[in-house]
Amino acid sequence: MKNSIQKMNLNIAMRLALMVLTVLSGIGNLRMNRQDENKITGEKKMKRKMMMILMMLGVSVGLVLAGVQSAAAQAGESIAFASDRDGNFDIYVMNSDGTNPINLTNNATLDVEPSFSPDGSRIAFTSTRDGNFEIYVMNADGSNQTRLTNNPASDAEPTFSPDGSRVAFRSQRDGNDEIYVMNSDGSNQTRLTNNPASDFEPTFSPDGSRIVFTSLRDGNAEIYVMNSDGSNQTRLTNNSASDFEPTFSPDGSRIAFTSERDSGNFGISVMNS
């Protein structure tokens, strides 16, 4: 019975991945490193490959499965999220009790991955409105939507620094997924990671001194941390399962992350930072 359920979930994941690929075909490099693929066999290989395709596209597994992706304002009064309730993905905001949902972007392309600034006045997000994934920012009421990145490659996964002065993000502009940082007005875009494997899902520590992220540099998805200037890149997890989607605790002492180390099932884990 368990094997049947796992195969059913795998088939669902495969169909969802194919749907995403159909919609977003031609944007970014979707292939895993061939050496990485050769280390994984059978059903586990296919399941992990579908997961990595979704992550490299800049669309979280939760967004694809549930049709919603959220980011809470620090003040706790509003929640920004992406939803396809109107036929395509747009950025919405609602009260923290779920009332009064408002479409902020309202256009025919994909708008996803909202991230509030620490003071709740701005929202960074990813959009395909200009032909490929780029980073945009807008006021929390949806006004003044402004493009921050501008190049033929995919830029995605924006996240503000705790003081709101910088935005970390993932980009394929140098041929594969790497972590970059820029000023919150889009200036001074700087590459922090530099290796042949994919680095993605950056998140600042609460004090802004470190960035935790996911990397494939050692053969599968693992959690790493580095100083906010890109120095001292250090591996935190080390096992054959995939660990990804890291985020710091409010005091910076712990890191929560998603892992499939429990017999291949996805679950939430926590570790010291």
Short mmCIF file of C-alpha atoms in Angstrom, two decimals:
data_model
loop_
_atom_site.label_atom_id
_atom_site.label_comp_id
_atom_site.label_asym_id
_atom_site.label_seq_id
_atom_site.Cartn_x
_atom_site.Cartn_y
_atom_site.Cartn_z
CA MET A 1 0.00 0.00 0.00
CA LYS A 2 2.80 2.39 0.94
CA ASN A 3 4.60 1.73 -2.36
CA SER A 4 1.37 2.38 -4.27
CA ILE A 5 0.89 5.72 -2.52
CA GLN A 6 4.51 6.69 -3.19
CA LYS A 7 4.14 5.83 -6.88
CA MET A 8 0.90 7.80 -7.06
CA ASN A 9 2.57 10.84 -5.46
CA LEU A 10 5.48 10.47 -7.86
CA ASN A 11 3.15 10.43 -10.86
CA ILE A 12 1.39 13.55 -9.57
CA ALA A 13 4.74 15.30 -9.11
CA MET A 14 5.79 14.29 -12.64
CA ARG A 15 2.58 15.64 -14.16
CA LEU A 16 2.91 18.89 -12.21
CA ALA A 17 6.50 19.28 -13.35
CA LEU A 18 5.52 18.70 -16.96
CA MET A 19 2.77 21.31 -16.63
CA VAL A 20 5.27 23.84 -15.29
CA LEU A 21 7.74 22.99 -18.05
CA THR A 22 5.04 23.48 -20.67
CA VAL A 23 4.16 26.93 -19.33
CA LEU A 24 7.73 28.04 -18.71
CA SER A 25 9.55 26.26 -21.54
CA GLY A 26 12.68 27.91 -22.79
CA ILE A 27 13.55 29.84 -19.64
CA GLY A 28 16.71 28.77 -17.90
CA ASN A 29 18.75 25.62 -17.85
CA LEU A 30 16.53 22.83 -16.49
CA ARG A 31 18.96 19.93 -16.66
CA MET A 32 20.67 18.55 -13.61
CA ASN A 33 24.39 17.99 -13.81
CA ARG A 34 24.80 14.59 -15.50
CA GLN A 35 27.22 13.39 -12.82
CA ASP A 36 24.60 14.22 -10.19
CA GLU A 37 21.97 12.21 -12.10
CA ASN A 38 24.20 9.16 -12.36
CA LYS A 39 24.41 8.96 -8.56
CA ILE A 40 20.67 8.50 -8.21
CA THR A 41 18.80 5.48 -9.50
CA GLY A 42 15.27 4.28 -10.14
CA GLU A 43 12.19 5.90 -8.69
CA LYS A 44 14.20 7.99 -6.21
CA LYS A 45 16.12 9.52 -9.13
CA MET A 46 12.94 10.54 -10.93
CA LYS A 47 11.32 11.92 -7.79
CA ARG A 48 14.36 14.03 -6.91
CA LYS A 49 14.79 15.22 -10.48
CA MET A 50 11.21 16.52 -10.60
CA MET A 51 11.77 18.31 -7.29
CA MET A 52 14.96 19.96 -8.55
CA ILE A 53 13.30 21.05 -11.81
CA LEU A 54 10.59 22.82 -9.82
CA MET A 55 13.12 24.50 -7.53
CA MET A 56 15.40 25.63 -10.37
CA LEU A 57 12.45 27.21 -12.13
CA GLY A 58 12.03 29.46 -9.15
CA VAL A 59 8.63 27.99 -8.31
CA SER A 60 8.42 26.31 -4.93
CA VAL A 61 6.91 22.84 -4.56
CA GLY A 62 4.31 24.30 -2.21
CA LEU A 63 3.24 26.89 -4.78
CA VAL A 64 2.76 24.27 -7.50
CA LEU A 65 0.90 21.81 -5.30
CA ALA A 66 -1.34 24.31 -3.50
CA GLY A 67 -1.50 27.20 -5.97
CA VAL A 68 -0.34 29.61 -3.29
CA GLN A 69 2.92 30.97 -1.92
CA SER A 70 3.16 33.39 0.97
CA ALA A 71 5.44 35.83 2.75
CA ALA A 72 4.42 37.52 5.99
CA ALA A 73 5.17 41.12 6.82
CA GLN A 74 7.38 41.53 9.87
CA ALA A 75 4.65 43.46 11.66
CA GLY A 76 2.38 40.42 11.30
CA GLU A 77 -0.55 42.46 10.02
CA SER A 78 -0.50 41.34 6.35
CA ILE A 79 0.42 38.30 4.30
CA ALA A 80 1.56 38.51 0.69
CA PHE A 81 1.10 35.43 -1.47
CA ALA A 82 0.98 34.23 -5.07
CA SER A 83 -2.22 32.65 -6.33
CA ASP A 84 -3.67 31.47 -9.64
CA ARG A 85 -7.28 31.96 -8.45
CA ASP A 86 -7.90 34.39 -11.35
CA GLY A 87 -6.42 32.13 -14.04
CA ASN A 88 -2.71 32.91 -13.72
CA PHE A 89 -0.31 33.58 -10.87
CA ASP A 90 -0.52 37.08 -9.39
CA ILE A 91 0.64 38.63 -6.12
CA TYR A 92 -2.07 39.12 -3.51
CA VAL A 93 -2.11 40.58 -0.03
CA MET A 94 -4.56 39.79 2.76
CA ASN A 95 -5.00 40.43 6.43
CA SER A 96 -3.24 37.96 8.71
CA ASP A 97 -6.62 36.40 9.58
CA GLY A 98 -7.25 35.64 5.88
CA THR A 99 -9.76 38.42 5.23
CA ASN A 100 -9.73 41.03 2.45
CA PRO A 101 -7.54 39.39 -0.22
CA ILE A 102 -6.48 41.95 -2.87
CA ASN A 103 -4.79 41.30 -6.24
CA LEU A 104 -1.82 43.68 -6.43
CA THR A 105 -0.27 42.80 -9.81
CA ASN A 106 -3.18 41.71 -12.03
CA ASN A 107 -1.57 40.94 -15.39
CA ALA A 108 -1.54 38.02 -17.82
CA THR A 109 1.99 36.80 -16.97
CA LEU A 110 3.43 35.02 -13.95
CA ASP A 111 4.00 37.06 -10.78
CA VAL A 112 5.32 34.87 -7.91
CA GLU A 113 7.67 34.68 -4.92
CA PRO A 114 6.61 37.79 -2.94
CA SER A 115 8.90 38.99 -0.17
CA PHE A 116 8.01 41.86 2.18
CA SER A 117 10.62 44.42 3.15
CA PRO A 118 11.25 44.36 6.93
CA ASP A 119 9.18 47.51 7.50
CA GLY A 120 6.30 46.12 5.43
CA SER A 121 6.28 49.08 3.01
CA ARG A 122 7.52 47.22 -0.10
CA ILE A 123 7.21 43.81 -1.73
CA ALA A 124 9.89 42.27 -3.93
CA PHE A 125 8.67 39.61 -6.36
CA THR A 126 9.51 37.63 -9.50
CA SER A 127 7.70 38.24 -12.79
CA THR A 128 7.80 37.05 -16.40
CA ARG A 129 6.02 40.18 -17.71
CA ASP A 130 9.05 41.16 -19.77
CA GLY A 131 9.66 37.73 -21.29
CA ASN A 132 11.67 35.91 -18.63
CA PHE A 133 12.00 35.75 -14.85
CA GLU A 134 13.12 39.13 -13.46
CA ILE A 135 13.04 40.76 -10.02
CA TYR A 136 10.57 43.58 -9.39
CA VAL A 137 9.62 45.67 -6.39
CA MET A 138 6.40 47.53 -5.57
CA ASN A 139 4.81 49.40 -2.72
CA ALA A 140 2.78 47.23 -0.37
CA ASP A 141 -0.44 48.55 -1.95
CA GLY A 142 0.70 47.42 -5.44
CA SER A 143 1.68 50.87 -6.71
CA ASN A 144 4.99 51.83 -8.34
CA GLN A 145 5.88 48.38 -9.75
CA THR A 146 9.53 48.70 -10.77
CA ARG A 147 11.91 46.28 -12.49
CA LEU A 148 15.21 45.78 -10.61
CA THR A 149 17.02 43.25 -12.84
CA ASN A 150 17.30 43.30 -16.62
CA ASN A 151 19.09 40.57 -18.55
CA PRO A 152 18.19 37.60 -20.80
CA ALA A 153 18.76 35.04 -18.03
CA SER A 154 16.44 34.08 -15.20
CA ASP A 155 16.53 36.14 -11.97
CA ALA A 156 14.30 34.88 -9.15
CA GLU A 157 13.86 34.16 -5.42
CA PRO A 158 14.27 37.71 -4.05
CA THR A 159 14.60 38.25 -0.31
CA PHE A 160 15.26 41.47 1.60
CA SER A 161 18.06 41.94 4.10
CA PRO A 162 16.86 42.70 7.66
CA ASP A 163 17.54 46.44 7.25
CA GLY A 164 15.79 46.53 3.85
CA SER A 165 18.82 47.98 2.07
CA ARG A 166 19.73 44.88 0.02
CA VAL A 167 18.03 42.07 -1.87
CA ALA A 168 19.56 38.60 -2.28
CA PHE A 169 18.41 36.56 -5.26
CA ARG A 170 19.17 33.64 -7.58
CA SER A 171 20.35 34.25 -11.15
CA GLN A 172 21.34 32.19 -14.20
CA ARG A 173 23.08 35.13 -15.92
CA ASP A 174 26.47 33.42 -15.75
CA GLY A 175 25.28 30.07 -17.11
CA ASN A 176 23.93 28.33 -14.01
CA ASP A 177 22.10 29.21 -10.79
CA GLU A 178 24.20 31.39 -8.48
CA ILE A 179 23.47 33.66 -5.50
CA TYR A 180 23.64 37.41 -6.06
CA VAL A 181 22.96 40.46 -3.94
CA MET A 182 21.99 43.99 -4.96
CA ASN A 183 20.90 47.24 -3.38
CA SER A 184 17.14 47.44 -2.95
CA ASP A 185 16.96 49.93 -5.84
CA GLY A 186 18.59 47.37 -8.19
CA SER A 187 22.06 48.92 -8.22
CA ASN A 188 25.36 47.18 -7.49
CA GLN A 189 24.35 43.64 -8.50
CA THR A 190 27.12 41.38 -7.18
CA ARG A 191 27.73 37.65 -7.54
CA LEU A 192 28.41 35.86 -4.23
CA THR A 193 28.79 32.20 -5.28
CA ASN A 194 30.82 30.89 -8.20
CA ASN A 195 30.91 27.20 -9.04
CA PRO A 196 29.62 24.87 -11.81
CA ALA A 197 26.73 23.55 -9.67
CA SER A 198 23.51 25.37 -8.81
CA ASP A 199 23.22 27.62 -5.75
CA PHE A 200 19.75 28.94 -4.90
CA GLU A 201 17.15 29.81 -2.20
CA PRO A 202 19.11 32.53 -0.33
CA THR A 203 17.84 33.86 3.00
CA PHE A 204 19.49 36.46 5.25
CA SER A 205 20.14 35.85 8.92
CA PRO A 206 18.20 38.19 11.26
CA ASP A 207 21.28 40.37 11.81
CA GLY A 208 22.11 40.48 8.09
CA SER A 209 25.62 39.11 8.56
CA ARG A 210 25.04 35.69 6.95
CA ILE A 211 23.10 34.13 4.08
CA VAL A 212 21.86 30.53 4.20
CA PHE A 213 21.22 28.82 0.86
CA THR A 214 20.82 25.52 -0.98
CA SER A 215 23.53 24.11 -3.24
CA LEU A 216 24.08 21.10 -5.52
CA ARG A 217 27.87 21.51 -5.48
CA ASP A 218 28.47 18.26 -3.60
CA GLY A 219 26.20 16.04 -5.69
CA ASN A 220 22.75 16.68 -4.22
CA ALA A 221 20.79 19.45 -2.53
CA GLU A 222 22.46 20.46 0.75
CA ILE A 223 22.26 23.49 3.07
CA TYR A 224 25.16 25.96 3.16
CA VAL A 225 25.81 29.24 4.92
CA MET A 226 28.14 32.12 4.04
CA ASN A 227 28.91 35.64 5.16
CA SER A 228 26.73 38.23 3.44
CA ASP A 229 29.70 39.28 1.28
CA GLY A 230 30.06 35.71 -0.06
CA SER A 231 33.05 34.72 2.05
CA ASN A 232 33.39 31.63 4.26
CA GLN A 233 30.95 29.36 2.39
CA THR A 234 30.34 26.40 4.70
CA ARG A 235 28.34 23.20 4.27
CA LEU A 236 25.88 22.56 7.12
CA THR A 237 24.14 19.31 6.05
CA ASN A 238 25.78 16.18 4.71
CA ASN A 239 23.73 13.16 3.71
CA SER A 240 22.49 11.37 0.59
CA ALA A 241 18.99 12.86 0.85
CA SER A 242 18.02 16.32 -0.42
CA ASP A 243 17.95 19.21 2.08
CA PHE A 244 16.60 22.54 0.85
CA GLU A 245 14.43 25.66 1.57
CA PRO A 246 16.44 26.86 4.62
CA THR A 247 15.31 29.74 6.83
CA PHE A 248 16.72 31.23 10.04
CA SER A 249 14.86 31.36 13.34
CA PRO A 250 14.04 34.91 14.54
CA ASP A 251 17.06 34.94 16.87
CA GLY A 252 19.39 33.44 14.22
CA SER A 253 20.42 30.50 16.40
CA ARG A 254 18.63 27.79 14.40
CA ILE A 255 17.80 26.94 10.79
CA ALA A 256 14.65 25.15 9.67
CA PHE A 257 14.69 23.34 6.33
CA THR A 258 12.87 20.80 4.18
CA SER A 259 14.42 17.34 3.87
CA GLU A 260 13.65 13.95 2.34
CA ARG A 261 16.05 12.10 4.63
CA ASP A 262 13.17 10.24 6.31
CA SER A 263 12.80 7.34 3.85
CA GLY A 264 12.44 9.74 0.93
CA ASN A 265 9.42 11.55 2.37
CA PHE A 266 9.50 15.34 2.60
CA GLY A 267 9.47 16.73 6.15
CA ILE A 268 10.60 19.75 8.16
CA SER A 269 13.91 19.52 10.05
CA VAL A 270 15.74 21.99 12.28
CA MET A 271 19.42 22.40 13.22
CA ASN A 272 21.67 24.86 14.99
CA SER A 273 23.00 27.59 12.72
#
